[in-house]
Amino acid sequence: MCGIVGYTGKKQATPILLDGLGRLEYRGYDSSGVAVASGDEIQIVKAKGRLFELEKLTEGVNPAGTTGIGHTRWATHGGPSDENAHPHFSRDKSFAVVHNGIIENYLELRAFLSERGFTFRSETDTELISLLLEYYYGGDMLDTIIKVRNKIKGSYALGILHAGDGDTFYALRKDSPLVLGVGDDENFIASDIPAVLPYTRKFIIPDEKEIAVLTPNGITVFNTNKEKIEKTPIVSDLSAADAEKDGYPHFMLKEIFEQPGAVKKTVHDRITPDGIRLDRIKLNGKDFRKICVAACGSAYHAGVVGKYFIEKFARIEVETDLASEFRYRNPILGSDCLTVIISQSGETADSLAALREAKRHGSRVLAIVNVVDSSIAREADDVLYTRAGPEIAVATTKGYTTQVATLCLLGLKFAHDCGTISHDEYLSLTRELKAVPDLLGKYIDEVNGKAQYLAGKYYPASDAYFIGRGYDWAAALEGALKLKEISYIHAEAYAAGELKHGTISLIEKNSLVIGIAAEPELREKTLSNIKEVRSRGAAVIGVTDAPQTIAAECDDILELPETNSAFSPLFTAAALQLFAYYVAAARGGDIDKPRNLAKSVTVE
Ligand code: G6P
């Protein structure tokens, strides 16, 4: 979704803004632009398309000036075009605005401004903010921004330039991400920390509706009562190198290979010789009758793995919901329910709304989040960070596996709390979980070549069906999503037992089926389903740790290591990520930034 960068300092703003926007490209966008203040004027340059279109127009340095704001836009109100690209001028060009979010009372504001003689250059909701700033401006910027803030409804992260204010610019947020970067004689705003990591590691995270005034010498933050407040910056432990490709052709491949290290960071120091310690979290499984998991995309798929895991070991009922459904279905919750919100970015609009809905119903909320101090992390009662490091590729890999690993930690801790597994079993499972990262490292190295070979054979497929039961079905959901989002092959996951109830009618000669059979108790059952599709002409890739049991019914095998089947989704995920990656590479897709997708979905 839209990305924002802002700079004020002693250097030329445009190159810094372009550099920052480059680091936000991964969020997904279809146009970009910059506005720079110089003297009493603001100049805007913007263009539809990828950043290089903007770079051609700016020639790296124009517009000149040391204070500016920049934006990558993911179209919502109005299609991708030069006019709809941000920044947006006010009518008199005294204000320029960049915005991430959605203004919900757009129609009402448009009518309000039309009645007062304003006309519109774009179809965007953002332009209305620039016009409102002009309309309400009475000499004091803080008062003006407060008036506009009171008028707009919806979600926003805003960067605002005002002509004649020298090297000062303004920022505020509500339900959309924005950080303030604290430098030496220079200060920044950005949609996320990695965007400006080469310049600073010190950040202030503004609270909802607070207004930040930035100059090269400092950042002043005002609360909703217009009082100046002290904010202590956090120091990010990320480095600029964390957000580089490091010799890999794509971030996605780099991130696949980073998984063993990321899972290790997630689990290692939380598993002590005496068992699991979940940071400072005091939750006890015995206190909960039910767990509700709400999340979107791959985070939801991690939740499905978590359901099987927690129910198996801790015997606590787990409901899994897509956050976009959960928020509107009036869920039955209370103080004996734990709601778990899973989100890599911690900013997904539906997941944040699900969190608020759960709290409204009196449920305790645990967030499993990667981005430190993100909105979901801040609003939850408890947080478990997944420690995956920055994830740049739109299609998540290490974000997902670290979520699964965190749910395994939670499930084992709750099983211990509830006494549903013996102490010995508990210690042995935690030891096995602690051994997963090293095994995963070896496995990814080994399976890489085979995944590449199979991708070379099957990349022309037009449809793919991923089937499995139990954990294997949960892993199938993620495998199918990975393939479709980056290769654009139509791919779906089905519970293997459900095939006969409709989907098998789609199977014909050479349909591609990925049959996952890692759960020993269910392997025979899945094998029957593999036989059914094969006898109807499907080409089958079997994914299993026991090739001898299913190889005769498969065209090819993607072998998994021998491990406790409860941890198998981590290995299946890695194998299927690599397969999807190489298929997409063979088909020539834009792997790190697939069409139409956004990394962080901050609108509903
Ligand atoms: C987008 C991303 C997915 C991600 C989903 C949820 O669709 O492309 O990779 O799984 O959002 O994001 P979250 O940040 O909440 O995990």
Coordinates of C-alpha atoms and ligand atoms in Angstrom, one line a residue:
M1 CA 0.0 0.0 0.0
C2 CA 1.0 3.6 -0.2
G3 CA 4.4 4.6 1.1
I4 CA 5.5 7.9 2.6
V5 CA 8.9 9.5 3.1
G6 CA 9.7 13.0 4.3
Y7 CA 12.9 14.9 4.9
T8 CA 14.2 18.1 6.3
G9 CA 17.9 18.8 6.8
K10 CA 20.9 20.3 5.1
K11 CA 21.1 18.0 2.1
Q12 CA 19.1 18.1 -1.1
A13 CA 15.7 16.4 -0.3
T14 CA 14.9 14.9 -3.7
P15 CA 17.7 12.2 -3.8
I16 CA 16.9 11.2 -0.2
L17 CA 13.2 11.0 -0.9
L18 CA 13.7 8.9 -4.0
D19 CA 16.1 6.6 -2.1
G20 CA 13.5 6.2 0.7
L21 CA 10.7 5.6 -1.8
G22 CA 12.9 2.9 -3.4
R23 CA 12.9 1.1 0.0
L24 CA 9.1 1.3 0.2
E25 CA 8.6 -0.1 -3.4
Y26 CA 8.0 -3.5 -1.9
R27 CA 4.7 -2.3 -0.4
G28 CA 3.1 -2.2 -3.8
Y29 CA 2.4 0.9 -5.8
D30 CA 1.4 2.2 -9.2
S31 CA 2.6 5.8 -9.2
S32 CA 4.9 8.1 -7.3
G33 CA 5.9 11.7 -6.6
V34 CA 7.8 14.2 -4.6
A35 CA 7.1 17.8 -3.4
V36 CA 10.0 20.0 -2.3
A37 CA 9.8 23.4 -0.7
S38 CA 12.2 26.1 -1.8
G39 CA 11.8 29.7 -0.7
D40 CA 8.1 30.6 -0.8
E41 CA 7.3 27.9 -3.3
I42 CA 6.6 24.2 -3.4
Q43 CA 7.4 22.2 -6.5
I44 CA 5.8 18.8 -7.3
V45 CA 7.0 16.2 -9.7
K46 CA 5.0 13.0 -10.1
A47 CA 4.4 10.2 -12.5
K48 CA 2.3 7.1 -13.2
G49 CA 4.2 3.8 -13.2
R50 CA 7.3 2.5 -11.5
L51 CA 9.8 4.8 -9.7
F52 CA 12.2 5.0 -12.6
E53 CA 9.5 7.1 -14.4
L54 CA 9.8 9.6 -11.6
E55 CA 13.5 9.4 -11.5
K56 CA 13.6 10.2 -15.2
L57 CA 11.6 13.4 -14.5
T58 CA 13.6 14.5 -11.5
E59 CA 17.0 13.6 -13.0
G60 CA 18.0 12.7 -9.5
V61 CA 18.1 16.2 -8.1
N62 CA 15.1 18.2 -9.1
P63 CA 13.1 19.8 -7.6
A64 CA 15.9 21.5 -5.6
G65 CA 15.4 22.3 -1.9
T66 CA 16.2 20.7 1.5
T67 CA 12.7 20.0 2.8
G68 CA 10.3 17.6 1.0
I69 CA 7.8 14.8 1.1
G70 CA 7.5 11.8 -1.3
H71 CA 5.0 9.1 -1.9
T72 CA 4.4 5.8 -3.7
R73 CA 0.6 5.4 -4.4
W74 CA -1.4 2.2 -4.5
A75 CA -4.6 3.3 -6.2
T76 CA -7.9 3.3 -4.2
H77 CA -9.9 6.5 -5.1
G78 CA -9.3 6.9 -8.8
G79 CA -7.1 4.7 -11.1
P80 CA -3.3 5.0 -11.4
S81 CA -2.5 8.3 -13.3
D82 CA -0.2 11.3 -13.2
E83 CA -3.1 13.4 -11.8
N84 CA -4.0 11.0 -9.1
A85 CA -0.4 10.4 -8.0
H86 CA 0.6 12.2 -4.8
P87 CA 1.7 14.8 -3.6
H88 CA -1.5 16.8 -4.1
F89 CA -1.5 20.6 -4.2
S90 CA -4.1 22.8 -2.7
R91 CA -5.8 25.2 -5.2
D92 CA -3.3 28.0 -4.5
K93 CA -0.4 25.6 -4.3
S94 CA 0.5 26.7 -0.8
F95 CA 0.0 23.2 0.6
A96 CA 1.2 19.8 -0.6
V97 CA 0.0 16.6 0.9
V98 CA 1.0 12.9 0.8
H99 CA -1.4 10.4 2.4
N100 CA -1.7 6.7 3.1
G101 CA -5.2 5.5 4.1
I102 CA -8.7 6.2 3.1
I103 CA -10.9 9.2 3.9
E104 CA -14.3 7.7 4.5
N105 CA -16.4 10.9 4.4
Y106 CA -15.0 11.6 1.0
L107 CA -18.3 12.4 -0.7
E108 CA -19.5 14.7 2.1
L109 CA -16.1 16.6 2.0
R110 CA -16.2 16.9 -1.7
A111 CA -19.7 18.4 -1.5
F112 CA -18.6 20.7 1.3
L113 CA -15.7 22.0 -0.8
S114 CA -17.7 22.2 -4.0
E115 CA -20.2 24.4 -2.2
R116 CA -17.4 26.7 -1.3
G117 CA -16.2 27.0 -4.8
F118 CA -13.4 24.5 -4.9
T119 CA -12.8 22.4 -8.0
F120 CA -10.7 19.2 -8.1
R121 CA -7.8 18.2 -10.2
S122 CA -7.8 14.5 -9.3
E123 CA -10.2 11.8 -8.2
T124 CA -8.4 11.2 -4.9
D125 CA -9.5 11.6 -1.3
T126 CA -6.1 13.1 -0.6
E127 CA -6.6 16.2 -2.7
L128 CA -9.5 17.1 -0.4
I129 CA -7.1 17.3 2.5
S130 CA -4.9 19.9 0.7
L131 CA -8.0 21.9 -0.1
L132 CA -9.3 21.7 3.5
L133 CA -5.9 23.0 4.7
E134 CA -6.2 25.9 2.4
Y135 CA -9.8 26.6 3.4
Y136 CA -9.1 26.5 7.1
Y137 CA -5.7 28.2 7.1
G138 CA -5.8 31.3 9.3
G139 CA -2.1 31.9 10.0
D140 CA -1.4 29.1 12.5
M141 CA -0.4 25.7 11.1
L142 CA -1.2 23.7 14.2
D143 CA -4.7 25.1 14.5
T144 CA -5.3 24.5 10.8
I145 CA -4.2 20.9 11.0
I146 CA -6.4 20.4 14.0
K147 CA -9.4 21.8 12.1
V148 CA -8.7 19.5 9.2
R149 CA -8.2 16.5 11.5
N150 CA -11.5 17.2 13.1
K151 CA -13.2 17.3 9.7
I152 CA -11.8 14.1 8.2
K153 CA -13.0 10.5 9.0
G154 CA -11.1 7.3 8.2
S155 CA -7.5 6.3 8.2
Y156 CA -4.5 8.4 7.4
A157 CA -0.8 8.9 7.7
L158 CA -0.1 12.4 6.4
G159 CA 2.9 14.4 5.4
I160 CA 2.2 18.1 4.9
L161 CA 4.3 20.9 3.3
H162 CA 3.3 24.5 3.6
A163 CA 4.9 27.1 1.4
G164 CA 6.8 29.8 3.2
D165 CA 7.4 27.6 6.3
G166 CA 11.1 27.2 5.5
D167 CA 12.5 23.9 6.5
T168 CA 9.5 22.9 8.6
F169 CA 7.0 20.3 7.7
Y170 CA 4.2 18.4 9.4
A171 CA 3.0 14.8 9.9
L172 CA 0.2 12.9 11.7
R173 CA -1.4 9.5 11.6
K174 CA -4.5 7.6 12.5
D175 CA -4.9 3.9 11.8
S176 CA -2.1 4.0 9.2
P177 CA 1.6 3.5 9.9
L178 CA 4.1 6.3 10.2
V179 CA 7.4 6.7 12.0
L180 CA 9.5 9.8 12.7
G181 CA 13.2 9.3 12.1
V182 CA 15.5 11.3 14.4
G183 CA 18.8 12.3 12.7
D184 CA 21.7 14.7 13.4
D185 CA 20.7 18.1 11.9
E186 CA 18.1 16.2 9.8
N187 CA 14.8 14.5 10.5
F188 CA 12.5 12.2 8.6
I189 CA 9.1 10.6 8.4
A190 CA 8.5 7.3 6.8
S191 CA 5.8 4.5 6.5
D192 CA 8.3 2.1 8.1
I193 CA 11.7 2.0 9.7
P194 CA 13.6 0.3 6.9
A195 CA 12.8 3.2 4.5
V196 CA 15.2 5.5 6.2
L197 CA 17.6 3.1 8.0
P198 CA 20.6 4.3 6.0
Y199 CA 20.2 7.7 7.7
T200 CA 19.1 7.0 11.2
R201 CA 18.3 4.2 13.6
K202 CA 16.5 6.4 16.1
F203 CA 12.7 6.6 15.8
I204 CA 9.7 8.1 17.5
I205 CA 6.4 6.3 16.9
P206 CA 3.6 8.9 17.1
D207 CA 0.4 8.0 18.8
E208 CA -2.9 8.2 17.0
K209 CA -3.8 11.8 16.0
E210 CA -0.7 13.4 17.5
I211 CA 0.8 16.1 15.3
A212 CA 4.5 16.2 14.6
V213 CA 6.3 19.4 13.5
L214 CA 9.7 18.6 12.0
T215 CA 12.6 20.9 11.4
P216 CA 16.3 19.9 10.8
N217 CA 17.0 20.7 14.5
G218 CA 14.2 18.7 16.1
I219 CA 10.8 17.1 16.2
T220 CA 8.1 18.5 18.3
V221 CA 5.0 16.4 19.0
F222 CA 1.7 17.8 20.1
N223 CA -1.1 15.6 21.7
T224 CA -4.8 16.0 20.9
N225 CA -5.1 18.7 23.5
K226 CA -2.4 20.7 21.6
E227 CA 0.1 20.2 24.4
K228 CA 3.8 19.6 23.6
I229 CA 4.8 16.1 24.8
E230 CA 8.1 14.4 25.4
K231 CA 8.7 11.3 23.3
T232 CA 11.6 9.0 23.9
P233 CA 13.0 7.6 20.7
I234 CA 13.5 3.9 20.3
V235 CA 16.7 2.6 18.7
S236 CA 16.1 0.1 16.0
D237 CA 18.2 -3.0 16.1
L238 CA 17.8 -3.4 12.3
S239 CA 20.6 -2.4 10.0
A240 CA 20.5 -1.0 6.5
A241 CA 22.0 -4.3 5.3
D242 CA 18.9 -6.1 6.5
A243 CA 17.0 -4.4 3.8
E244 CA 19.4 -5.2 0.9
K245 CA 19.3 -8.2 -1.5
D246 CA 22.7 -9.4 -0.5
G247 CA 23.6 -10.9 -3.8
Y248 CA 20.3 -12.8 -4.3
P249 CA 18.4 -12.0 -7.4
H250 CA 15.2 -11.3 -5.4
F251 CA 14.3 -10.5 -1.8
M252 CA 12.0 -13.5 -1.8
L253 CA 14.8 -15.9 -2.4
K254 CA 17.0 -14.2 0.2
E255 CA 14.1 -14.3 2.7
I256 CA 13.5 -18.0 2.0
F257 CA 17.1 -18.7 2.9
E258 CA 16.9 -16.5 5.9
Q259 CA 14.2 -18.7 7.5
P260 CA 16.5 -20.9 9.6
G261 CA 18.1 -17.9 11.2
A262 CA 14.7 -16.1 11.7
V263 CA 13.1 -19.2 13.2
K264 CA 16.1 -19.6 15.5
K265 CA 15.8 -16.0 16.7
T266 CA 12.1 -16.6 17.3
V267 CA 12.4 -19.8 19.4
H268 CA 15.9 -20.2 20.8
D269 CA 16.0 -18.0 23.9
R270 CA 12.3 -18.7 24.6
I271 CA 13.1 -22.4 25.1
T272 CA 15.1 -22.9 28.3
P273 CA 16.2 -26.2 29.8
D274 CA 13.1 -26.0 32.1
G275 CA 10.7 -25.3 29.3
I276 CA 9.2 -22.3 27.5
R277 CA 9.4 -18.7 28.6
L278 CA 7.4 -16.3 26.5
D279 CA 9.1 -13.1 27.3
R280 CA 7.2 -11.3 30.1
I281 CA 3.9 -12.7 29.1
K282 CA 1.8 -14.0 32.0
L283 CA -0.9 -15.9 30.0
N284 CA -1.8 -19.3 31.3
G285 CA -3.6 -21.8 29.1
K286 CA -5.8 -22.9 32.0
D287 CA -7.6 -19.5 32.0
F288 CA -9.0 -19.9 28.5
R289 CA -12.0 -21.9 27.3
K290 CA -11.5 -20.9 23.8
I291 CA -8.9 -19.3 21.5
C292 CA -10.0 -17.3 18.5
V293 CA -7.4 -16.6 15.8
A294 CA -8.0 -13.7 13.4
A295 CA -5.6 -12.8 10.6
C296 CA -5.3 -12.2 6.9
G297 CA -3.5 -13.9 4.0
S298 CA -0.6 -16.1 5.0
A299 CA -0.9 -15.0 8.7
Y300 CA -4.4 -16.6 8.6
H301 CA -2.8 -19.8 7.2
A302 CA -0.3 -19.8 10.0
G303 CA -3.3 -19.6 12.3
V304 CA -4.8 -22.7 10.7
V305 CA -1.5 -24.6 11.5
G306 CA -1.7 -23.2 15.0
K307 CA -5.3 -24.5 15.4
Y308 CA -4.2 -28.1 14.6
F309 CA -1.2 -27.7 16.9
I310 CA -2.9 -26.1 19.9
E311 CA -5.9 -28.4 19.8
K312 CA -3.7 -31.5 19.5
F313 CA -1.4 -30.7 22.4
A314 CA -3.2 -28.3 24.7
R315 CA -6.8 -29.5 24.0
I316 CA -8.1 -25.9 24.0
E317 CA -10.8 -25.2 21.3
V318 CA -9.4 -22.9 18.6
E319 CA -11.5 -21.0 16.1
T320 CA -9.8 -19.5 13.1
D321 CA -11.2 -16.5 11.2
L322 CA -10.3 -14.3 8.4
A323 CA -10.0 -10.9 10.1
S324 CA -12.2 -9.3 7.5
E325 CA -15.0 -11.7 8.5
F326 CA -14.3 -11.8 12.2
R327 CA -14.8 -8.0 12.6
Y328 CA -18.3 -8.1 11.3
R329 CA -19.7 -11.5 12.5
N330 CA -20.3 -10.4 16.1
P331 CA -18.1 -13.2 17.5
I332 CA -19.1 -14.8 20.7
L333 CA -16.3 -13.9 23.1
G334 CA -15.7 -13.1 26.7
S335 CA -13.0 -12.9 29.4
D336 CA -12.5 -16.7 29.1
C337 CA -11.5 -16.4 25.5
L338 CA -8.1 -15.4 24.2
T339 CA -8.0 -13.7 20.8
V340 CA -4.8 -14.1 18.9
I341 CA -4.2 -11.6 16.1
I342 CA -1.4 -12.6 13.8
S343 CA 0.2 -10.1 11.5
Q344 CA 3.7 -9.7 10.0
S345 CA 3.3 -5.9 9.5
G346 CA 1.2 -5.2 12.5
E347 CA -0.7 -2.7 10.4
T348 CA -3.2 -4.7 8.4
A349 CA -6.5 -2.8 8.6
D350 CA -8.8 -5.8 9.0
S351 CA -6.6 -7.4 11.6
L352 CA -6.4 -4.2 13.6
A353 CA -10.2 -3.9 13.4
A354 CA -10.5 -7.5 14.6
L355 CA -8.3 -6.7 17.5
R356 CA -10.5 -3.8 18.5
E357 CA -13.6 -5.9 18.1
A358 CA -12.2 -8.7 20.3
K359 CA -11.4 -6.1 23.0
R360 CA -14.9 -4.6 22.7
H361 CA -16.3 -8.1 23.6
G362 CA -14.1 -8.4 26.6
S363 CA -11.5 -10.8 25.2
R364 CA -7.9 -10.7 26.1
V365 CA -5.8 -10.1 23.0
L366 CA -2.4 -11.6 22.2
A367 CA -0.7 -10.2 19.1
I368 CA 1.9 -12.3 17.2
V369 CA 3.6 -9.6 15.2
N370 CA 6.9 -9.0 13.4
V371 CA 7.2 -5.2 13.2
V372 CA 8.1 -3.8 16.6
D373 CA 5.8 -1.1 17.9
S374 CA 3.4 -1.4 15.0
S375 CA -0.3 -0.5 15.7
I376 CA -1.4 -4.1 16.4
A377 CA 1.6 -4.6 18.8
R378 CA 0.7 -1.4 20.6
E379 CA -3.0 -2.0 21.0
A380 CA -2.8 -5.7 22.1
D381 CA -2.8 -6.7 25.7
D382 CA 0.3 -8.9 25.1
V383 CA 2.7 -9.2 22.2
L384 CA 5.0 -12.0 21.0
Y385 CA 7.3 -10.7 18.4
T386 CA 8.3 -13.1 15.6
R387 CA 11.8 -11.6 15.2
A388 CA 11.9 -12.3 11.4
G389 CA 13.7 -9.0 10.6
P390 CA 12.5 -6.8 7.8
E391 CA 10.6 -8.7 5.1
I392 CA 10.6 -6.9 1.8
A393 CA 9.2 -9.4 -0.8
V394 CA 5.4 -8.9 -1.0
A395 CA 4.9 -12.7 -0.7
T396 CA 5.7 -13.6 2.8
T397 CA 8.1 -16.4 3.6
K398 CA 10.0 -15.9 6.8
G399 CA 7.1 -13.9 8.2
Y400 CA 4.9 -17.0 7.9
T401 CA 7.3 -19.6 9.2
T402 CA 8.2 -17.5 12.3
Q403 CA 4.5 -17.1 13.0
V404 CA 4.0 -20.9 12.8
A405 CA 7.0 -21.4 15.1
T406 CA 5.6 -18.8 17.6
L407 CA 2.3 -20.7 17.6
C408 CA 4.1 -23.9 18.3
L409 CA 5.7 -22.2 21.3
L410 CA 2.4 -21.0 22.5
G411 CA 0.7 -24.4 22.0
L412 CA 3.4 -26.2 23.9
K413 CA 3.3 -23.7 26.8
F414 CA -0.5 -24.0 27.0
A415 CA -0.3 -27.8 26.9
H416 CA 2.1 -27.7 29.8
D417 CA -0.1 -25.2 31.7
C418 CA -3.1 -27.5 31.1
G419 CA -1.3 -30.7 31.9
T420 CA -2.5 -32.2 28.6
I421 CA 1.0 -33.6 27.9
S422 CA 3.4 -35.2 30.3
H423 CA 6.4 -33.2 31.5
D424 CA 8.7 -35.6 29.6
E425 CA 6.7 -35.1 26.4
Y426 CA 6.8 -31.4 26.9
L427 CA 10.6 -31.3 27.3
S428 CA 11.1 -33.6 24.4
L429 CA 8.8 -31.5 22.1
T430 CA 10.5 -28.3 23.1
R431 CA 13.9 -29.9 22.3
E432 CA 12.6 -31.0 18.9
L433 CA 11.3 -27.5 18.3
K434 CA 14.7 -26.0 19.2
A435 CA 16.4 -28.3 16.7
V436 CA 14.1 -27.2 13.9
P437 CA 16.1 -24.2 12.7
D438 CA 19.3 -26.2 12.0
L439 CA 17.3 -28.9 10.3
L440 CA 15.5 -26.3 8.3
G441 CA 18.8 -24.8 7.2
K442 CA 20.1 -28.1 5.9
Y443 CA 16.8 -28.9 4.3
I444 CA 16.5 -25.7 2.4
D445 CA 20.0 -26.2 1.0
E446 CA 19.1 -29.8 0.0
V447 CA 15.7 -29.2 -1.5
N448 CA 16.6 -26.1 -3.4
G449 CA 17.9 -28.0 -6.5
K450 CA 14.9 -30.4 -6.6
A451 CA 12.4 -27.5 -6.3
Q452 CA 14.2 -25.8 -9.2
Y453 CA 14.1 -28.9 -11.3
L454 CA 10.4 -29.5 -10.7
A455 CA 9.6 -25.9 -11.4
G456 CA 11.4 -26.3 -14.8
K457 CA 9.1 -29.2 -15.6
Y458 CA 5.8 -27.9 -14.4
Y459 CA 6.0 -24.1 -14.9
P460 CA 3.6 -24.1 -18.0
A461 CA 0.7 -25.4 -15.9
S462 CA -2.4 -23.3 -16.0
D463 CA -4.0 -24.7 -12.8
A464 CA -2.6 -26.3 -9.7
Y465 CA -4.5 -28.1 -6.9
F466 CA -2.8 -28.5 -3.5
I467 CA -4.3 -31.2 -1.4
G468 CA -3.7 -32.6 2.1
R469 CA -5.3 -33.4 5.4
G470 CA -4.7 -32.0 8.9
Y471 CA -1.4 -30.1 9.1
D472 CA -0.9 -31.0 5.4
W473 CA -4.1 -29.2 4.5
A474 CA -2.9 -26.1 6.5
A475 CA 0.4 -26.2 4.6
A476 CA -1.4 -26.7 1.3
L477 CA -3.3 -23.4 1.9
E478 CA 0.0 -21.5 2.1
G479 CA 1.6 -23.5 -0.8
A480 CA -1.3 -22.6 -3.1
L481 CA -1.2 -18.9 -2.1
K482 CA 2.5 -18.7 -2.7
L483 CA 2.2 -20.1 -6.2
K484 CA -0.7 -18.0 -7.3
E485 CA 0.5 -14.7 -6.0
I486 CA 3.9 -14.7 -7.7
S487 CA 3.4 -17.0 -10.7
Y488 CA -0.2 -16.0 -11.5
I489 CA -1.0 -19.7 -12.1
H490 CA -4.5 -20.4 -10.8
A491 CA -3.9 -22.4 -7.7
E492 CA -6.2 -23.6 -4.9
A493 CA -5.9 -25.7 -1.8
Y494 CA -8.4 -28.4 -0.9
A495 CA -8.8 -30.6 2.1
A496 CA -8.0 -33.9 0.3
G497 CA -11.2 -35.5 1.6
E498 CA -13.3 -32.7 0.2
L499 CA -12.1 -33.2 -3.4
K500 CA -14.9 -35.7 -4.3
H501 CA -17.5 -33.1 -3.3
G502 CA -17.0 -31.0 -6.4
T503 CA -13.4 -30.1 -7.2
I504 CA -12.5 -33.5 -8.7
S505 CA -14.7 -32.5 -11.7
L506 CA -12.0 -30.0 -12.7
I507 CA -9.3 -32.7 -12.9
E508 CA -8.3 -33.7 -16.4
K509 CA -5.3 -34.9 -18.2
N510 CA -2.1 -33.0 -17.0
S511 CA -3.9 -31.0 -14.3
L512 CA -1.1 -30.4 -11.7
V513 CA -1.8 -31.7 -8.2
I514 CA 0.5 -31.3 -5.3
G515 CA -0.3 -34.0 -2.8
I516 CA 1.1 -33.4 0.6
A517 CA 1.4 -36.5 2.8
A518 CA 3.5 -35.7 5.8
E519 CA 1.1 -36.8 8.6
P520 CA 1.7 -40.5 9.1
E521 CA -1.8 -41.2 10.5
L522 CA -3.4 -39.6 7.5
R523 CA -1.0 -40.6 4.8
E524 CA -3.0 -43.6 3.5
K525 CA -6.1 -41.5 3.2
T526 CA -4.3 -38.8 1.2
L527 CA -2.7 -41.5 -0.9
S528 CA -6.3 -42.7 -1.9
N529 CA -7.1 -39.2 -3.0
I530 CA -3.8 -39.0 -5.0
K531 CA -4.8 -42.2 -6.7
E532 CA -8.2 -40.8 -7.6
V533 CA -6.8 -37.7 -9.3
R534 CA -4.0 -39.7 -11.0
S535 CA -6.5 -42.1 -12.5
R536 CA -8.2 -39.1 -14.0
G537 CA -5.0 -38.0 -15.7
A538 CA -3.5 -35.5 -13.2
A539 CA 0.3 -35.1 -12.9
V540 CA 1.1 -35.4 -9.2
I541 CA 4.0 -34.1 -7.2
G542 CA 4.0 -35.9 -3.9
V543 CA 5.4 -33.9 -0.9
T544 CA 6.3 -36.4 1.8
D545 CA 8.9 -37.6 4.3
A546 CA 8.2 -41.2 3.4
P547 CA 8.6 -41.4 -0.4
Q548 CA 8.5 -45.2 -0.5
T549 CA 4.9 -45.1 0.6
I550 CA 3.5 -42.9 -2.1
A551 CA 6.1 -42.7 -4.9
A552 CA 4.4 -45.3 -7.1
E553 CA 1.4 -43.1 -7.3
C554 CA 3.3 -39.8 -8.0
D555 CA 5.1 -38.5 -11.1
D556 CA 7.6 -36.7 -8.9
I557 CA 8.5 -36.4 -5.2
L558 CA 9.5 -33.4 -3.2
E559 CA 11.0 -35.0 -0.2
L560 CA 10.6 -33.7 3.3
P561 CA 13.0 -34.5 6.2
E562 CA 12.0 -37.0 8.9
T563 CA 10.7 -34.9 11.7
N564 CA 7.8 -34.8 14.1
S565 CA 4.8 -34.2 11.9
A566 CA 3.6 -31.4 14.2
F567 CA 6.6 -29.4 12.9
S568 CA 6.2 -30.5 9.2
P569 CA 4.4 -27.4 8.0
L570 CA 7.6 -25.4 8.5
F571 CA 9.4 -27.7 6.1
T572 CA 6.6 -28.1 3.6
A573 CA 6.3 -24.3 3.5
A574 CA 10.0 -24.0 2.6
A575 CA 9.7 -26.6 -0.2
L576 CA 6.6 -25.0 -1.6
Q577 CA 8.0 -21.5 -1.4
L578 CA 11.0 -22.6 -3.4
F579 CA 8.8 -24.3 -5.9
A580 CA 6.6 -21.2 -6.3
Y581 CA 9.7 -19.0 -6.6
Y582 CA 11.3 -21.0 -9.4
V583 CA 8.0 -21.4 -11.3
A584 CA 7.5 -17.6 -11.1
A585 CA 11.1 -17.1 -12.2
A586 CA 10.6 -19.4 -15.2
R587 CA 7.4 -17.5 -16.2
G588 CA 9.2 -14.2 -15.9
G589 CA 7.0 -12.5 -13.2
D590 CA 7.9 -9.5 -11.1
I591 CA 8.6 -11.8 -8.1
D592 CA 9.1 -9.3 -5.3
K593 CA 6.3 -7.0 -6.4
P594 CA 3.6 -9.1 -8.0
R595 CA 0.9 -7.2 -9.9
N596 CA -2.0 -5.7 -7.9
L597 CA -0.6 -6.9 -4.5
A598 CA 0.5 -4.8 -1.5
K599 CA 2.7 -6.0 1.3
S600 CA 0.9 -4.2 4.0
V601 CA -2.8 -3.8 3.4
T602 CA -3.6 -0.7 5.5
V603 CA -7.1 -0.2 4.0
E604 CA -10.2 -2.3 4.4
Ligands
G6P1 C1 -0.8 -9.1 2.4 C2 0.6 -9.7 2.1 C3 0.6 -11.1 2.7 C4 0.2 -11.1 4.1 C5 -1.2 -10.4 4.4 C6 -1.4 -10.2 5.8 O1 -1.8 -9.7 1.6 O2 0.9 -9.7 0.7 O3 1.9 -11.7 2.5 O4 0.1 -12.5 4.6 O5 -1.2 -9.1 3.7 O6 -0.4 -9.3 6.3 P1 0.1 -9.1 7.7 O7 1.1 -8.0 7.7 O8 -1.1 -8.8 8.6 O9 0.7 -10.4 8.1

